[in-house]
XYZ file of C-alpha atoms in Angstrom:
241
model
C 0.000 0.000 0.000
C 1.622 3.291 -1.103
C 1.793 6.557 0.854
C -1.263 7.883 -1.005
C -3.416 4.877 -0.006
C -2.240 5.071 3.598
C -3.403 8.680 3.794
C -6.821 7.865 2.309
C -9.449 7.547 5.084
C -10.714 3.999 5.666
C -14.301 4.923 4.753
C -13.027 6.431 1.489
C -11.184 3.197 0.670
C -14.413 1.261 1.324
C -16.320 3.681 -0.957
C -13.871 2.828 -3.773
C -14.214 -0.930 -3.162
C -18.028 -0.853 -3.039
C -18.297 1.527 -5.984
C -16.261 -0.870 -8.146
C -18.488 -3.788 -7.087
C -21.676 -1.789 -7.753
C -20.513 -0.663 -11.202
C -19.004 -3.977 -12.357
C -20.661 -6.827 -10.485
C -24.110 -5.699 -9.380
C -27.399 -4.814 -11.065
C -29.931 -2.019 -10.282
C -32.191 -3.155 -7.442
C -29.631 -5.586 -5.953
C -29.568 -5.613 -2.159
C -26.282 -4.611 -0.516
C -25.004 -6.503 2.538
C -26.050 -5.005 5.879
C -23.806 -2.619 7.845
C -22.943 -5.503 10.199
C -22.053 -7.830 7.313
C -19.882 -5.175 5.639
C -18.224 -4.414 8.971
C -17.323 -8.076 9.489
C -16.301 -8.693 5.870
C -13.849 -5.785 5.680
C -12.779 -5.654 9.351
C -14.016 -2.072 9.753
C -16.072 -0.345 12.435
C -19.804 0.211 11.925
C -19.134 3.981 11.955
C -16.679 3.641 9.041
C -19.176 1.500 7.103
C -21.960 3.992 7.793
C -19.826 6.890 6.481
C -19.032 4.940 3.304
C -22.711 4.132 2.683
C -23.689 7.773 3.256
C -21.097 8.828 0.658
C -22.394 6.259 -1.861
C -25.930 7.531 -1.233
C -24.802 11.124 -1.791
C -23.207 10.013 -5.072
C -26.581 8.541 -6.082
C -25.213 4.987 -6.424
C -27.387 3.463 -3.706
C -30.733 4.187 -2.084
C -31.973 3.170 1.350
C -35.489 1.916 1.940
C -36.544 2.044 5.563
C -36.987 -1.422 7.015
C -35.937 -3.114 3.761
C -32.246 -2.367 3.327
C -29.873 -0.644 0.923
C -30.203 -1.153 -2.828
C -28.207 -0.355 -5.968
C -29.787 2.620 -7.758
C -30.976 2.411 -11.343
C -28.875 4.893 -13.309
C -29.972 3.710 -16.760
C -33.088 4.330 -18.817
C -35.914 6.785 -18.273
C -33.892 9.755 -19.496
C -35.791 12.894 -20.410
C -35.338 13.831 -24.054
C -34.227 17.448 -24.469
C -35.096 17.441 -28.174
C -38.844 17.035 -27.644
C -41.487 19.354 -26.179
C -41.112 19.302 -22.433
C -43.844 17.735 -20.332
C -42.925 16.006 -17.105
C -46.314 14.267 -16.967
C -46.128 12.928 -20.523
C -42.478 11.895 -20.360
C -42.950 10.035 -17.083
C -45.932 8.179 -18.543
C -43.915 7.355 -21.669
C -41.231 5.903 -19.361
C -43.866 3.683 -17.716
C -43.907 5.662 -14.456
C -46.895 7.177 -12.662
C -46.509 10.979 -12.403
C -47.936 13.109 -9.611
C -47.655 16.833 -8.877
C -48.102 18.462 -5.468
C -48.745 22.220 -5.488
C -46.700 23.804 -2.674
C -47.291 27.500 -3.383
C -49.188 29.784 -5.761
C -49.219 33.578 -5.569
C -48.968 36.829 -7.520
C -45.617 38.576 -7.171
C -43.838 41.672 -8.459
C -41.059 40.840 -10.917
C -37.594 41.391 -9.468
C -34.875 42.924 -11.667
C -33.380 39.490 -12.390
C -36.764 38.023 -13.271
C -37.720 41.043 -15.384
C -34.440 40.800 -17.328
C -34.919 37.091 -18.002
C -38.561 37.335 -19.017
C -38.453 40.595 -20.949
C -40.683 42.361 -18.385
C -40.474 45.657 -16.536
C -39.375 45.797 -12.900
C -42.495 45.382 -10.748
C -44.665 43.804 -13.461
C -46.968 41.163 -11.984
C -46.028 37.504 -12.396
C -47.779 34.378 -11.173
C -45.441 32.215 -9.113
C -46.014 28.521 -8.541
C -43.878 26.041 -6.627
C -44.513 22.378 -7.428
C -43.040 19.076 -6.295
C -43.002 16.392 -8.986
C -43.217 12.678 -8.177
C -42.820 9.496 -10.237
C -44.116 6.242 -8.721
C -44.367 8.043 -5.375
C -40.707 9.133 -5.398
C -40.004 12.908 -5.287
C -38.083 13.731 -8.463
C -37.967 17.464 -8.988
C -38.823 20.758 -7.290
C -40.042 23.392 -9.764
C -40.379 27.150 -9.308
C -42.326 28.598 -12.239
C -43.145 32.192 -13.221
C -45.582 33.292 -15.929
C -46.577 36.878 -16.871
C -49.854 37.612 -15.065
C -51.270 39.759 -17.886
C -51.189 36.789 -20.302
C -52.804 34.342 -17.878
C -55.656 36.289 -16.311
C -57.858 34.015 -14.218
C -55.222 31.297 -13.746
C -55.559 29.876 -10.222
C -54.115 27.059 -8.156
C -57.416 25.204 -8.630
C -57.066 25.485 -12.432
C -53.661 23.813 -12.225
C -54.862 20.934 -10.077
C -54.477 17.685 -11.988
C -53.658 19.429 -15.284
C -50.431 20.008 -17.176
C -49.345 23.666 -17.234
C -48.499 23.291 -20.926
C -51.968 21.925 -21.680
C -53.466 24.969 -19.927
C -51.131 27.359 -21.771
C -52.010 25.892 -25.170
C -55.643 24.843 -24.756
C -57.108 27.337 -22.276
C -55.045 30.410 -23.192
C -54.412 29.533 -26.866
C -50.713 30.349 -26.723
C -48.613 28.759 -29.465
C -45.360 27.473 -27.965
C -42.531 28.076 -30.435
C -39.441 27.019 -28.501
C -38.225 26.214 -24.991
C -34.611 26.991 -24.160
C -33.179 24.965 -21.306
C -29.860 25.159 -19.496
C -28.743 22.718 -16.844
C -25.725 22.155 -14.642
C -24.619 19.916 -11.796
C -24.891 21.199 -8.248
C -25.543 20.045 -4.680
C -28.821 20.208 -2.754
C -29.407 23.016 -0.288
C -31.173 22.167 2.960
C -34.731 23.231 2.036
C -34.606 21.613 -1.411
C -33.035 18.447 0.019
C -35.836 18.100 2.586
C -38.525 18.453 -0.092
C -36.804 15.919 -2.363
C -36.092 13.419 0.421
C -32.320 13.403 -0.123
C -29.376 14.316 2.127
C -28.207 17.947 2.157
C -25.252 18.182 -0.231
C -26.492 15.298 -2.420
C -25.926 15.790 -6.167
C -28.721 17.524 -8.074
C -29.332 19.001 -11.498
C -30.221 22.694 -11.605
C -32.357 23.517 -14.643
C -33.524 26.834 -16.068
C -36.120 26.924 -18.851
C -37.481 29.863 -20.859
C -40.503 29.125 -23.052
C -41.333 31.458 -25.959
C -44.569 31.797 -27.936
C -44.827 32.369 -31.686
C -44.441 36.131 -31.134
C -41.086 35.518 -29.400
C -42.538 36.551 -26.022
C -41.460 34.667 -22.904
C -44.572 32.986 -21.508
C -42.869 30.852 -18.851
C -39.677 30.810 -16.822
C -38.987 27.769 -14.635
C -36.091 26.995 -12.335
C -35.975 23.357 -11.218
C -33.874 21.272 -8.867
C -33.882 17.603 -9.848
C -32.489 14.574 -8.031
C -29.371 13.394 -9.853
C -30.012 9.786 -8.785
C -33.492 9.801 -10.364
C -33.383 12.281 -13.200
C -31.353 12.175 -16.402
C -31.390 13.965 -19.739
C -30.460 12.752 -23.181
C -29.789 14.685 -26.380
C -29.725 13.184 -29.868
C -27.252 14.767 -32.300
C -28.406 14.291 -35.884
C -26.066 14.859 -38.836
């Protein structure tokens, strides 16, 4: 064992060992040995094993189910396609998962300078703000904060949104023609409030997503900032030549 390995904390060494096993020898849904079994197998304390498992969970490689054990996460399939019209509800159904949305907040707000700049509004213009938690098969997937210009969606209420897709409302009820949605995303870590809502540890990996949706008159009709669980949520892009 070289000087580098000697300096590496024991839990970190166990993370490397288990990660290699998970990636090369195990399948999604496989049950990991218990903390006691891992402790005995590798001659390490339960505390060291617990730290290693917490790190693997933060990396999104494993998930713990209370009373059932620790399982290898499924990191394949079910990716959201960036090249199609965005609809969480439709894409989850296409992936064979049952979508659910919980409305956490809905209110009229004055546009801040940042929001006004992004949406092409004036400072203080009214926007409708909605905060929604998205589930698939009962698992919290994504926390969305959405803003739409109030003057284009007069009469839109929390009740209107209940059980309906926002895009269906935009197109069918308000007759807006969606021309394009621009989306940016980057890797980040979960802050405390977002982590609690998503049921993941603080500091766990997440995807931060920002989407601007334009109508056929090139007016921004929606701005959404989302925080998505990195262990549950993936994107794919097809490059066509």
